[in-house]
Structures are given as structure tokens and as C-alpha cells.
Short mmCIF file of C-alpha atoms in Angstrom, two decimals:
data_model
loop_
_atom_site.label_atom_id
_atom_site.label_comp_id
_atom_site.label_asym_id
_atom_site.label_seq_id
_atom_site.Cartn_x
_atom_site.Cartn_y
_atom_site.Cartn_z
CA MET N 1 46.44 -15.61 18.83
CA ARG N 2 45.46 -12.86 15.93
CA ARG N 3 48.90 -12.34 15.31
CA GLU N 4 49.77 -16.09 14.53
CA HIS N 5 46.55 -16.58 12.36
CA PRO N 6 47.30 -16.98 8.95
CA GLY N 7 44.65 -15.12 7.62
CA HIS N 8 42.18 -15.82 4.39
CA VAL N 9 42.31 -13.76 1.24
CA PRO N 10 39.88 -15.06 -1.42
CA ALA N 11 40.19 -13.69 -4.80
CA VAL N 12 38.38 -10.72 -5.99
CA GLU N 13 35.06 -11.97 -7.44
CA HIS N 14 34.58 -11.01 -11.37
CA GLY N 15 32.94 -13.85 -12.86
CA GLY N 16 35.30 -13.98 -15.96
CA GLU N 17 34.70 -10.47 -16.96
CA PRO N 18 36.91 -7.70 -17.95
CA GLY N 19 37.78 -5.25 -15.35
CA VAL N 20 40.56 -4.31 -12.79
CA VAL N 21 41.03 -4.58 -9.02
CA VAL N 22 40.88 -1.26 -7.18
CA ALA N 23 41.99 -0.85 -3.58
CA SER N 24 42.52 1.72 -0.42
CA TYR N 25 44.76 1.71 1.94
CA ASN N 26 46.03 3.79 5.16
CA VAL N 27 49.52 3.48 5.21
CA HIS N 28 49.60 5.18 8.37
CA LYS N 29 53.06 7.00 7.06
CA CYS N 30 54.59 3.75 7.01
CA VAL N 31 54.82 2.88 10.77
CA GLY N 32 53.29 -0.37 11.82
CA THR N 33 51.60 -1.62 14.71
CA ASP N 34 55.24 -2.72 16.18
CA GLY N 35 56.26 1.11 16.23
CA ARG N 36 58.51 0.76 13.40
CA PHE N 37 59.13 2.90 10.52
CA ASP N 38 59.32 0.92 7.52
CA PRO N 39 58.46 1.90 3.92
CA GLU N 40 59.81 -1.03 2.48
CA ARG N 41 57.44 -3.46 4.37
CA THR N 42 54.53 -1.04 3.55
CA SER N 43 55.87 -1.40 -0.27
CA ARG N 44 55.63 -5.05 -0.07
CA VAL N 45 52.20 -5.14 1.09
CA ILE N 46 50.65 -2.65 -2.02
CA HIS N 47 52.84 -5.45 -4.29
CA GLU N 48 50.92 -8.06 -2.53
CA ILE N 49 47.29 -6.56 -2.97
CA GLY N 50 48.00 -6.67 -6.61
CA ALA N 51 45.53 -3.69 -7.41
CA ASP N 52 45.36 -1.96 -10.80
CA VAL N 53 44.37 1.20 -9.35
CA ILE N 54 44.87 1.90 -5.27
CA ALA N 55 44.22 5.01 -3.58
CA LEU N 56 46.63 5.58 -0.39
CA GLN N 57 46.18 7.79 2.60
CA GLU N 58 49.02 9.17 4.92
CA ALA N 59 51.82 8.40 2.25
CA ASP N 60 53.92 11.72 3.01
CA LYS N 61 54.80 13.26 6.21
CA ARG N 62 51.87 15.62 7.74
CA PHE N 63 54.10 18.68 8.35
CA GLY N 64 56.79 20.80 6.90
CA ASN N 65 57.66 20.29 3.24
CA ARG N 66 55.27 16.56 3.55
CA GLU N 67 58.19 14.99 2.20
CA GLY N 68 56.60 11.41 0.30
CA LEU N 69 57.34 8.36 2.43
CA LEU N 70 57.64 5.72 -0.48
CA ASP N 71 59.93 4.23 -2.82
CA LEU N 72 58.06 5.14 -6.01
CA ALA N 73 60.68 3.99 -8.49
CA ARG N 74 60.96 0.76 -6.85
CA LEU N 75 57.19 0.17 -6.88
CA GLU N 76 56.96 1.44 -10.84
CA ARG N 77 59.53 -1.32 -11.11
CA GLU N 78 58.67 -4.34 -8.83
CA ALA N 79 54.85 -3.86 -8.92
CA GLY N 80 54.14 -1.85 -12.33
CA LEU N 81 52.26 1.12 -10.70
CA THR N 82 52.49 4.73 -11.49
CA LEU N 83 52.02 7.95 -9.51
CA VAL N 84 49.03 10.22 -10.63
CA PRO N 85 50.83 13.40 -10.27
CA VAL N 86 49.82 16.21 -8.56
CA PHE N 87 50.54 19.77 -7.78
CA GLY N 88 51.79 20.74 -4.25
CA LYS N 89 55.02 20.29 -2.21
CA ALA N 90 58.14 19.28 -4.28
CA LYS N 91 58.82 16.61 -2.03
CA ALA N 92 55.23 15.09 -1.30
CA HIS N 93 53.69 12.03 -3.47
CA GLY N 94 50.23 13.23 -2.76
CA TRP N 95 47.87 16.10 -1.74
CA HIS N 96 47.20 16.31 1.91
CA GLY N 97 48.61 12.39 1.95
CA ASN N 98 46.58 11.42 -0.35
CA VAL N 99 48.03 9.33 -3.37
CA VAL N 100 46.71 7.24 -6.34
CA LEU N 101 48.80 4.89 -8.51
CA PHE N 102 47.48 3.08 -11.47
CA ARG N 103 48.70 0.55 -13.87
CA ARG N 104 48.31 -0.29 -17.53
CA GLY N 105 46.51 3.18 -18.37
CA MET N 106 46.76 6.78 -19.18
CA VAL N 107 46.14 9.60 -16.67
CA ARG N 108 43.66 12.03 -18.64
CA ASP N 109 42.51 14.50 -15.74
CA VAL N 110 43.78 15.81 -12.49
CA HIS N 111 41.81 17.91 -9.72
CA GLN N 112 43.00 18.50 -6.21
CA PHE N 113 40.39 20.17 -3.72
CA ARG N 114 40.78 21.14 -0.35
CA LEU N 115 37.99 19.56 2.26
CA PRO N 116 36.31 22.05 5.16
CA GLY N 117 37.03 21.08 8.54
CA LEU N 118 39.44 22.02 11.62
CA GLU N 119 42.13 19.83 10.29
CA PRO N 120 43.95 20.24 6.96
CA ARG N 121 42.40 17.49 4.52
CA GLY N 122 41.92 17.29 0.68
CA ALA N 123 40.67 14.93 -2.13
CA ILE N 124 42.19 13.97 -5.54
CA MET N 125 39.87 13.26 -8.38
CA THR N 126 41.43 11.81 -11.53
CA GLU N 127 40.00 10.16 -14.79
CA ILE N 128 42.36 7.29 -16.13
CA ASP N 129 42.00 5.97 -19.59
CA LEU N 130 42.54 1.99 -18.70
CA GLU N 131 44.03 -0.32 -21.06
CA ALA N 132 41.31 -2.99 -20.50
CA GLY N 133 38.82 -0.22 -21.89
CA GLY N 134 36.96 2.31 -20.74
CA SER N 135 37.56 4.94 -18.51
CA ILE N 136 37.10 5.36 -14.66
CA ARG N 137 37.02 8.17 -12.18
CA ILE N 138 38.97 7.97 -8.81
CA VAL N 139 37.92 10.31 -5.63
CA ALA N 140 40.63 9.53 -3.10
CA ALA N 141 39.87 11.35 0.12
CA HIS N 142 41.03 10.68 3.79
CA PHE N 143 38.20 12.38 5.88
CA GLY N 144 38.84 14.20 9.22
CA LEU N 145 38.15 12.93 12.82
CA LEU N 146 35.19 15.31 14.05
CA ARG N 147 31.97 14.36 13.06
CA ARG N 148 31.13 17.90 11.60
CA SER N 149 33.85 17.92 9.37
CA ARG N 150 32.68 14.47 8.08
CA ALA N 151 29.60 16.09 7.13
CA MET N 152 30.69 18.99 5.49
CA GLN N 153 33.77 16.92 3.54
CA ALA N 154 31.03 14.50 2.41
CA ARG N 155 28.82 16.74 0.81
CA VAL N 156 31.79 18.19 -1.09
CA ILE N 157 32.95 15.00 -2.13
CA LEU N 158 28.94 14.27 -3.11
CA ASP N 159 29.11 17.17 -5.32
CA ILE N 160 31.82 15.98 -7.27
CA MET N 161 30.60 12.62 -7.76
CA SER N 162 27.41 13.86 -8.97
CA ALA N 163 28.48 16.79 -11.24
CA SER N 164 30.45 13.54 -12.73
CA SER N 165 27.88 10.84 -12.76
CA GLU N 166 28.38 10.16 -16.64
CA THR N 167 31.62 8.24 -16.02
CA PRO N 168 31.86 5.17 -13.27
CA THR N 169 33.06 7.39 -10.20
CA LEU N 170 34.26 5.39 -7.07
CA LEU N 171 35.31 7.24 -3.81
CA MET N 172 37.94 5.39 -1.92
CA GLY N 173 39.64 6.23 1.19
CA ASP N 174 39.84 6.34 4.78
CA LEU N 175 36.69 8.04 5.73
CA ASN N 176 36.51 7.57 9.58
CA GLU N 177 33.27 6.95 9.82
CA TRP N 178 31.89 3.78 11.61
CA ARG N 179 28.45 4.77 12.09
CA LEU N 180 25.21 3.67 9.34
CA ASN N 181 22.77 5.89 11.25
CA ASP N 182 21.21 9.55 10.15
CA ARG N 183 24.33 10.78 11.88
CA SER N 184 27.02 9.40 10.01
CA ALA N 185 28.44 11.60 6.96
CA LEU N 186 28.13 8.33 4.83
CA ALA N 187 24.08 8.60 4.59
CA LEU N 188 24.53 11.60 2.54
CA PHE N 189 25.85 8.67 -0.24
CA GLU N 190 23.24 6.21 0.54
CA GLU N 191 20.69 9.12 -0.07
CA ALA N 192 22.17 9.82 -3.68
CA PHE N 193 23.54 6.30 -4.99
CA GLY N 194 21.37 4.15 -2.89
CA PRO N 195 22.23 1.35 -0.56
CA LEU N 196 26.06 1.34 0.53
CA PRO N 197 28.13 -1.65 0.11
CA THR N 198 28.32 -3.86 3.05
CA ALA N 199 30.75 -2.78 5.68
CA VAL N 200 33.91 -4.31 5.92
CA PRO N 201 35.91 -3.78 9.34
CA SER N 202 39.54 -2.68 8.78
CA PHE N 203 40.46 -0.97 11.76
CA PRO N 204 42.38 -1.84 14.17
CA SER N 205 44.46 -4.16 11.90
CA ARG N 206 45.22 -6.71 14.30
CA LEU N 207 41.70 -7.14 15.30
CA PRO N 208 39.64 -5.26 12.64
CA LEU N 209 36.35 -4.02 14.29
CA LEU N 210 35.60 -0.76 12.78
CA ALA N 211 34.84 -0.07 8.89
CA LEU N 212 36.83 2.94 8.41
CA ASP N 213 37.94 2.75 4.89
CA ARG N 214 35.21 2.62 2.04
CA ILE N 215 34.89 1.62 -1.47
CA ILE N 216 31.36 3.74 -2.99
CA ALA N 217 30.60 4.08 -6.26
CA ASN N 218 28.11 6.22 -8.44
CA ARG N 219 27.01 2.92 -9.75
CA SER N 220 26.03 -0.21 -7.63
CA ASP N 221 26.17 -2.58 -10.61
CA ILE N 222 30.01 -1.97 -11.61
CA VAL N 223 31.52 -3.18 -8.01
CA SER N 224 31.95 -6.03 -6.79
CA PRO N 225 31.56 -6.76 -2.66
CA VAL N 226 34.24 -5.29 -1.44
CA MET N 227 36.81 -7.27 0.92
CA VAL N 228 39.66 -6.63 3.33
CA HIS N 229 42.92 -7.69 2.15
CA ASP N 230 43.94 -9.86 5.67
CA THR N 231 47.60 -11.21 5.58
CA PRO N 232 50.27 -11.66 8.29
CA LEU N 233 52.23 -8.48 6.66
CA ALA N 234 49.42 -6.36 6.23
CA ARG N 235 48.53 -6.85 9.99
CA ILE N 236 51.73 -5.42 11.13
CA ALA N 237 52.45 -2.81 8.44
CA SER N 238 49.63 -0.23 9.18
CA ASP N 239 46.94 0.07 12.00
CA HIS N 240 44.39 -0.27 8.66
CA LEU N 241 43.97 -3.44 6.77
CA PRO N 242 43.69 -2.45 3.03
CA ILE N 243 40.34 -3.14 1.35
CA LYS N 244 39.59 -3.85 -2.50
CA ALA N 245 37.28 -4.80 -4.82
CA PHE N 246 36.55 -5.38 -8.38
CA VAL N 247 35.29 -3.01 -11.26
CA ARG N 248 33.21 -4.47 -14.11
CA LEU N 249 34.44 -2.70 -17.25
CA ALA N 250 31.95 -4.58 -19.22
CA ALA N 251 29.20 -2.46 -17.34
CA ALA N 252 31.14 0.92 -17.17
CA ASP N 253 32.20 0.99 -20.78
CA GLY N 254 28.77 2.17 -22.27
CA ASP N 255 29.20 5.38 -20.21
CA ALA N 256 32.74 6.05 -20.54
CA SER N 257 33.56 9.70 -21.01
CA SER N 258 34.85 10.97 -24.16
CA GLU N 259 35.98 14.30 -22.85
CA GLY N 260 39.42 15.22 -24.30
CA ARG N 261 42.47 15.79 -22.34
CA GLY N 262 42.02 17.99 -19.24
CA GLU N 263 43.97 20.26 -17.56
CA ARG N 264 44.99 19.86 -13.81
CA ARG N 265 43.72 22.45 -11.50
CA ALA N 266 43.94 22.96 -7.16
CA ALA N 267 40.89 24.00 -5.83
#
């Protein structure tokens, strides 16, 4: 019954204000719920989402040379999305599988961070000058499966976001955390930035029960309610559904950073 349901994807709320659509999507190494490796299908979902900035997780192979799995040239040609470049493996798209794509803007700065924990995990922080006006800082991350690792990783990300409070900053990614009690790694973000956005179940994609994927801002006034992108194609392309939200540039523009172009570094 779930597979046959056509799905309902309402438009992202923006109230007529200027802004951009942001999204997060764990592409599951382009392996769908049918067990088939199909990067072209994954790209179609990314195109379908229609985001101006999107953070992807598991977009590279996990081992060896960590080769990127998507056709980036085709995504740029058909969806207008450009890769935020990072240092690392020559054939990888991103950093520990994390990838940021954007359109209509210019990358001002990129930093790469290794996250603590038993599993190899990382995060990308990039600042983008948007053609629509203003700047936005994106922190793209994929937290670990172990609770203790997630707590350590959340502290690192919190330091990154707090140190950059003058610029509207969004954490986007698969945080692998479904709890909202004191034992949750997300409690650290609530202490720093106030109540978190309402959880949107996105996993597993065929019958979403757990809100593993998140969009969290250091300023709650700039982000619309987060919603899940639930379509027949998205349900089969990965075990996660994408999530998306609207960032209001009118609210963010006054605090946009005026720093000059930075240099990339790996932490």
C-alpha cells in the first residue's frame, strides 16, 4: 500500500519573501530500496527536489579511493547544481561522503573537519554568497551510529556553529538521532539555539518512522518548517527520504558576513 501511494509534496513555505530552498539527502551510495545501484535515479530525485543548496550524505564509496558516485556534469547541466570543491581523495566528490551542491551563487570559503568517534566521519563547512542576496554558511555532516560518538560529534559541530554566529548558519545532514530526551546528542543544539524544528520522519523511506535527517539553524527566524520530500521515485531511490526547507534572505541579509575570500583547509 505504501509503494502505491502517490505521495504529497507541498510547496516549501516562503510567504512571497526572497530566499532559497535548502535540502538534505542521504543517497545511500545510490543503492535503492530495491537493492539496485542506480546513480541516474538518484540524480533524478535530486533534480526533483529543486533545492538551491543541498547537502548529500554517502555520495562517495566508503572504502578505497572513495570514488564519487554521481554524474556531477549532468547534475550541473540539467539541475544547475555545482559542487562545492573540497580537498581529499582525487576521485571523491566530497569529504567522508558529505557533498554540498549549490546554484546561483559563489563559494566564499570551505573548511573540512574530521569528527571524533569509532567510525571515520567528517563534516564540511562552506560559506556561499548567494545571487539572490546575502550569504549563508552550511555545515554538512553525517553523524555516527554510536550514541557516544554522536555526542562528541555534536559538540564539535556546536563549536563550529557558535563560532560563526554572525552569519546565518545551517546544519544539514543525517544525524542518526531519533531521541529528543536528555540522552540525545541534539539536546546540545537545543541548549544553544533554542527549541529545534519539529521532527520530520524520513527513515525508512517506504514507511518513514524516524527523524534521522535534520536541518538546524543558529537562528530560528530564518527557516521555514522542515518538510519531507515524499514521492514514488524518492521512496525507492534510497532508504532515506530527502528533507527541505526555505531560508528567508530578508531576515538573514542584515547579518551576512562581509569577510573576504578565505582559504580552504582540512582540520
